[in-house]
Short mmCIF file of C-alpha atoms in Angstrom, two decimals:
data_model
loop_
_atom_site.label_atom_id
_atom_site.label_comp_id
_atom_site.label_asym_id
_atom_site.label_seq_id
_atom_site.Cartn_x
_atom_site.Cartn_y
_atom_site.Cartn_z
CA MET A 1 38.53 102.03 33.57
CA ILE A 2 38.06 103.91 36.84
CA LYS A 3 40.98 103.40 39.21
CA ASN A 4 40.11 101.35 42.28
CA SER A 5 36.83 100.18 40.78
CA ARG A 6 36.09 96.44 40.95
CA GLU A 7 36.82 96.19 37.23
CA TYR A 8 40.17 97.88 37.80
CA PHE A 9 41.16 95.36 40.46
CA MET A 10 40.08 92.41 38.31
CA ASN A 11 42.11 93.82 35.45
CA GLU A 12 45.12 93.83 37.77
CA ALA A 13 44.39 90.18 38.55
CA LEU A 14 44.32 89.53 34.79
CA LYS A 15 47.80 91.03 34.48
CA GLU A 16 48.93 88.44 37.01
CA ALA A 17 47.20 85.68 35.01
CA LYS A 18 49.21 86.75 31.99
CA LYS A 19 52.44 86.23 33.98
CA ALA A 20 51.35 82.65 34.73
CA ASN A 21 50.54 82.14 31.05
CA ASP A 22 54.02 83.35 30.07
CA LYS A 23 55.46 80.65 32.37
CA ASP A 24 53.32 77.89 30.83
CA GLU A 25 51.28 77.67 34.00
CA VAL A 26 47.47 77.53 33.99
CA PRO A 27 46.77 81.25 33.60
CA VAL A 28 45.13 82.40 36.80
CA GLY A 29 45.87 85.63 38.65
CA ALA A 30 44.70 87.25 41.87
CA VAL A 31 45.01 90.38 43.97
CA VAL A 32 44.10 91.10 47.59
CA VAL A 33 42.63 94.54 48.30
CA LEU A 34 42.53 96.23 51.70
CA ASP A 35 41.22 99.75 52.29
CA GLY A 36 41.02 100.38 48.56
CA LYS A 37 44.62 99.37 47.89
CA ILE A 38 46.20 96.24 46.44
CA ILE A 39 48.30 94.77 49.25
CA ALA A 40 49.25 91.52 47.50
CA ARG A 41 49.24 90.05 44.01
CA ALA A 42 50.14 86.61 42.74
CA HIS A 43 49.76 84.18 39.87
CA ASN A 44 49.51 80.45 39.60
CA LEU A 45 52.88 78.73 40.09
CA ARG A 46 51.81 75.19 40.71
CA GLU A 47 54.06 73.40 38.25
CA SER A 48 57.08 75.68 38.80
CA ARG A 49 56.93 75.10 42.54
CA GLN A 50 55.50 71.55 42.49
CA SER A 51 53.32 72.69 45.33
CA ILE A 52 49.61 72.04 45.71
CA HIS A 53 48.98 75.39 47.29
CA ALA A 54 50.65 77.54 44.64
CA HIS A 55 47.31 78.63 43.22
CA ALA A 56 47.12 82.36 42.50
CA GLU A 57 44.60 83.35 45.16
CA PHE A 58 46.21 81.13 47.82
CA LEU A 59 49.61 82.72 47.25
CA ALA A 60 48.05 86.21 47.23
CA ILE A 61 46.33 85.53 50.58
CA GLU A 62 49.61 84.27 52.06
CA LYS A 63 51.45 87.36 50.86
CA ALA A 64 48.73 89.61 52.26
CA ALA A 65 48.92 87.85 55.65
CA LYS A 66 52.69 88.33 55.73
CA LYS A 67 52.28 91.99 54.82
CA ILE A 68 49.89 92.76 57.68
CA GLY A 69 51.56 90.30 60.09
CA SER A 70 48.43 88.27 60.78
CA TRP A 71 46.46 85.50 59.15
CA ARG A 72 43.26 87.42 59.87
CA LEU A 73 42.30 89.34 56.74
CA GLU A 74 38.88 90.35 57.97
CA ASN A 75 38.45 93.47 55.86
CA ALA A 76 40.23 92.25 52.76
CA ASP A 77 38.73 91.41 49.39
CA VAL A 78 40.05 88.87 46.90
CA TYR A 79 39.84 89.32 43.12
CA VAL A 80 40.69 86.19 41.14
CA THR A 81 40.27 85.51 37.43
CA LEU A 82 38.91 81.97 37.88
CA GLU A 83 36.36 80.52 40.28
CA PRO A 84 38.26 79.11 43.28
CA CYS A 85 38.68 75.38 43.93
CA PRO A 86 37.63 73.91 47.33
CA MET A 87 41.12 74.38 48.78
CA CYS A 88 41.23 78.06 47.86
CA ALA A 89 37.61 78.78 48.82
CA GLY A 90 38.37 77.03 52.12
CA ALA A 91 41.52 79.12 52.54
CA MET A 92 39.37 82.24 52.20
CA ILE A 93 37.13 81.05 55.03
CA GLN A 94 40.25 80.38 57.12
CA ALA A 95 41.63 83.85 56.33
CA ARG A 96 38.28 85.53 57.10
CA ILE A 97 38.15 87.23 53.70
CA LYS A 98 35.30 89.76 53.43
CA ASN A 99 34.38 89.75 49.74
CA LEU A 100 35.33 87.47 46.87
CA TYR A 101 35.06 88.54 43.24
CA TYR A 102 35.93 86.12 40.50
CA GLY A 103 35.83 86.15 36.72
CA ALA A 104 35.32 82.92 34.79
CA LYS A 105 33.44 79.92 36.13
CA ASP A 106 35.23 76.60 36.54
CA PRO A 107 32.83 73.74 35.80
CA LYS A 108 35.44 71.12 36.75
CA THR A 109 36.67 72.24 40.16
CA GLY A 110 34.80 75.46 40.97
CA ALA A 111 33.70 75.35 44.60
CA VAL A 112 31.72 78.60 44.83
CA GLU A 113 28.94 78.04 42.33
CA SER A 114 29.85 75.30 39.84
CA VAL A 115 30.57 71.88 41.41
CA ILE A 116 29.60 72.89 44.93
CA LYS A 117 28.43 76.04 46.73
CA LEU A 118 30.95 75.76 49.51
CA LEU A 119 30.60 79.31 50.81
CA ASP A 120 26.83 78.96 51.26
CA ASN A 121 27.36 76.47 54.09
CA PRO A 122 27.29 77.36 57.80
CA PHE A 123 31.02 77.50 58.46
CA ASN A 124 32.49 79.77 61.11
CA HIS A 125 32.93 82.65 58.66
CA LYS A 126 30.69 83.95 55.88
CA ILE A 127 32.09 85.47 52.69
CA TYR A 128 30.14 87.60 50.26
CA TYR A 129 30.88 86.48 46.71
CA GLU A 130 30.16 87.55 43.17
CA GLY A 131 31.21 85.75 40.00
CA GLY A 132 31.33 86.86 36.39
CA LEU A 133 33.33 90.06 36.85
CA LEU A 134 35.07 90.79 33.50
CA MET A 135 34.05 87.27 32.61
CA ASP A 136 34.71 87.65 28.88
CA LYS A 137 38.27 88.80 29.47
CA CYS A 138 38.85 86.18 32.15
CA SER A 139 37.56 83.42 29.87
CA ASN A 140 39.46 84.50 26.78
CA ILE A 141 42.95 83.17 27.16
CA PRO A 142 45.58 83.94 25.82
CA PHE A 143 45.40 87.52 26.78
CA ASP A 144 45.46 89.37 23.53
CA ILE A 145 42.71 91.61 24.85
CA LEU A 146 44.57 92.98 27.87
CA MET B 1 49.43 47.97 68.66
CA ILE B 2 50.57 46.28 65.45
CA LYS B 3 53.24 48.28 63.64
CA ASN B 4 52.05 49.78 60.36
CA SER B 5 48.40 49.13 61.17
CA ARG B 6 45.98 52.01 60.69
CA GLU B 7 45.80 52.41 64.48
CA TYR B 8 49.59 52.62 64.61
CA PHE B 9 49.67 55.42 62.06
CA MET B 10 46.92 57.34 63.83
CA ASN B 11 48.82 56.98 67.06
CA GLU B 12 51.82 58.56 65.35
CA ALA B 13 49.53 61.42 64.25
CA LEU B 14 48.47 61.75 67.90
CA LYS B 15 52.11 62.16 68.91
CA GLU B 16 52.27 65.09 66.51
CA ALA B 17 49.09 66.54 68.03
CA LYS B 18 50.79 66.46 71.41
CA LYS B 19 53.62 68.59 70.02
CA ALA B 20 51.07 71.21 68.90
CA ASN B 21 49.48 71.06 72.35
CA ASP B 22 52.85 71.68 73.98
CA LYS B 23 53.18 74.85 71.86
CA ASP B 24 49.71 76.13 72.86
CA GLU B 25 48.41 75.46 69.38
CA VAL B 26 45.11 73.71 68.69
CA PRO B 27 46.27 70.11 69.15
CA VAL B 28 46.01 68.45 65.75
CA GLY B 29 48.57 66.11 64.22
CA ALA B 30 48.95 64.28 60.92
CA VAL B 31 51.13 61.81 59.06
CA VAL B 32 51.36 60.91 55.37
CA VAL B 33 51.92 57.25 54.57
CA LEU B 34 53.28 55.87 51.30
CA ASP B 35 54.02 52.20 50.65
CA GLY B 36 53.48 51.38 54.31
CA LYS B 37 55.94 53.99 55.58
CA ILE B 38 55.47 57.42 57.13
CA ILE B 39 57.05 59.87 54.67
CA ALA B 40 55.93 63.07 56.41
CA ARG B 41 54.58 64.17 59.76
CA ALA B 42 53.42 67.55 61.01
CA HIS B 43 51.38 69.34 63.64
CA ASN B 44 49.29 72.46 63.68
CA LEU B 45 51.40 75.63 63.73
CA ARG B 46 48.86 78.21 62.76
CA GLU B 47 49.46 80.75 65.50
CA SER B 48 53.25 80.27 65.62
CA ARG B 49 53.51 80.89 61.89
CA GLN B 50 50.55 83.26 61.51
CA SER B 51 49.75 81.34 58.38
CA ILE B 52 46.34 80.12 57.29
CA HIS B 53 47.71 76.95 55.81
CA ALA B 54 49.73 75.79 58.81
CA HIS B 55 47.16 73.12 59.65
CA ALA B 56 48.72 69.74 60.50
CA GLU B 57 47.53 67.79 57.46
CA PHE B 58 48.28 70.62 55.05
CA LEU B 59 51.86 70.89 56.30
CA ALA B 60 52.25 67.11 56.20
CA ILE B 61 51.06 67.00 52.57
CA GLU B 62 53.50 69.78 51.66
CA LYS B 63 56.37 67.94 53.31
CA ALA B 64 55.42 64.71 51.54
CA ALA B 65 55.32 66.50 48.16
CA LYS B 66 58.78 67.93 48.80
CA LYS B 67 60.06 64.52 49.78
CA ILE B 68 58.93 62.81 46.58
CA GLY B 69 59.58 65.88 44.38
CA SER B 70 56.04 66.14 43.05
CA TRP B 71 52.70 67.51 44.17
CA ARG B 72 51.04 64.30 42.98
CA LEU B 73 50.60 62.00 45.98
CA GLU B 74 48.40 59.49 44.20
CA ASN B 75 49.20 56.47 46.35
CA ALA B 76 49.56 58.26 49.65
CA ASP B 77 47.25 58.09 52.66
CA VAL B 78 46.68 60.83 55.23
CA TYR B 79 46.06 60.15 58.92
CA VAL B 80 44.87 63.18 60.86
CA THR B 81 43.52 63.39 64.39
CA LEU B 82 40.69 65.84 63.54
CA GLU B 83 38.23 65.95 60.65
CA PRO B 84 39.71 68.26 57.98
CA CYS B 85 38.35 71.74 57.24
CA PRO B 86 37.34 72.65 53.64
CA MET B 87 40.79 74.04 52.87
CA CYS B 88 42.54 70.86 53.96
CA ALA B 89 40.00 68.49 52.39
CA GLY B 90 40.37 70.55 49.21
CA ALA B 91 44.15 70.30 49.46
CA MET B 92 43.80 66.52 49.57
CA ILE B 93 41.82 66.59 46.32
CA GLN B 94 44.53 68.80 44.81
CA ALA B 95 47.25 66.42 45.99
CA ARG B 96 45.37 63.35 44.71
CA ILE B 97 45.48 61.65 48.11
CA LYS B 98 44.25 58.04 47.98
CA ASN B 99 42.80 57.41 51.45
CA LEU B 100 41.98 59.72 54.32
CA TYR B 101 41.63 58.49 57.89
CA TYR B 102 40.67 60.89 60.63
CA GLY B 103 39.93 60.63 64.32
CA ALA B 104 37.55 63.10 65.97
CA LYS B 105 34.70 64.86 64.18
CA ASP B 106 34.69 68.64 63.94
CA PRO B 107 31.10 69.91 64.09
CA LYS B 108 32.21 73.53 63.50
CA THR B 109 34.42 73.31 60.41
CA GLY B 110 34.54 69.62 59.45
CA ALA B 111 34.20 69.35 55.68
CA VAL B 112 34.17 65.56 55.25
CA GLU B 113 31.07 64.57 57.20
CA SER B 114 30.05 67.28 59.67
CA VAL B 115 29.26 70.68 58.09
CA ILE B 116 29.56 69.49 54.50
CA LYS B 117 30.45 66.27 52.68
CA LEU B 118 32.94 67.88 50.37
CA LEU B 119 34.64 64.68 49.20
CA ASP B 120 31.33 63.16 48.08
CA ASN B 121 31.07 65.71 45.26
CA PRO B 122 32.12 65.09 41.64
CA PHE B 123 35.49 66.83 41.70
CA ASN B 124 38.34 65.71 39.46
CA HIS B 125 39.68 63.31 42.08
CA LYS B 126 37.91 60.95 44.47
CA ILE B 127 39.26 60.15 47.93
CA TYR B 128 38.22 57.22 50.07
CA TYR B 129 37.67 58.40 53.64
CA GLU B 130 36.93 56.95 57.04
CA GLY B 131 36.36 58.88 60.25
CA GLY B 132 36.38 57.79 63.87
CA LEU B 133 39.74 55.99 63.93
CA LEU B 134 40.99 56.06 67.55
CA MET B 135 38.21 58.60 68.09
CA ASP B 136 38.31 58.40 71.88
CA LYS B 137 42.01 59.17 72.01
CA CYS B 138 41.70 61.87 69.36
CA SER B 139 38.82 63.53 71.21
CA ASN B 140 40.41 63.35 74.65
CA ILE B 141 42.80 66.20 74.88
CA PRO B 142 45.20 66.76 76.68
CA PHE B 143 47.01 63.61 75.85
CA ASP B 144 47.41 61.84 79.15
CA ILE B 145 46.41 58.61 77.46
CA LEU B 146 49.21 58.46 74.91
#
């Protein structure tokens, strides 16, 4: 796998998902990439923290904002193993994320392509998105293939 | 104004909005009500905290979850002075909020009725919502009418 390719970054997100899995959390992982480098990584911690916003990509965006000292992540990309829910897709609009890449689809709460196409609507910020990246790996949990 | 009426709770949310206004934040306030009592209140702190999720209703939901020790707020109602954005409307689905009451519409980022009707979609939780509560007060900022 070529370093810094999209597949490479998604594989790093998968490593985060494995950490969630090891903690009996729903196994979702995410990384935030800026200028070709991972600036934040996180995994789902919803039950551990009893917090609605402890989804992987939400935590990763928060960490990235802290790292650069601003909530504006205009040139940052998010890689997340599962299609984001409305809260997380909405958080990406708020954070002005540039590109979103996700792995598996979520027919139950997916807000990018499955239940609703949230990011296709005329909000104040437009995000380019692409699903299905390393989909087989992202869909095959537990992670014996990592 | 009758204590514990819906107008009363929205007026309490307006008091929170005034606090945001006094801090040069976008003036939005929210309260979370459970069993007829306010269990959490918050105002927008986005710029102060440089955090995407420091919207009034999001912070209020977080505080409420901490207070009851669970992210499940199944019997709780949210009162917020402005129509929620997709992130916050999504957070309400995540938190299993029962009823949402909001004041002014937000034609730019409103995700309940304005830009998109997010809560009308078949997600895993359904929220009853009603907009326009104390709309005149909620739309007339600064708060010389409080």
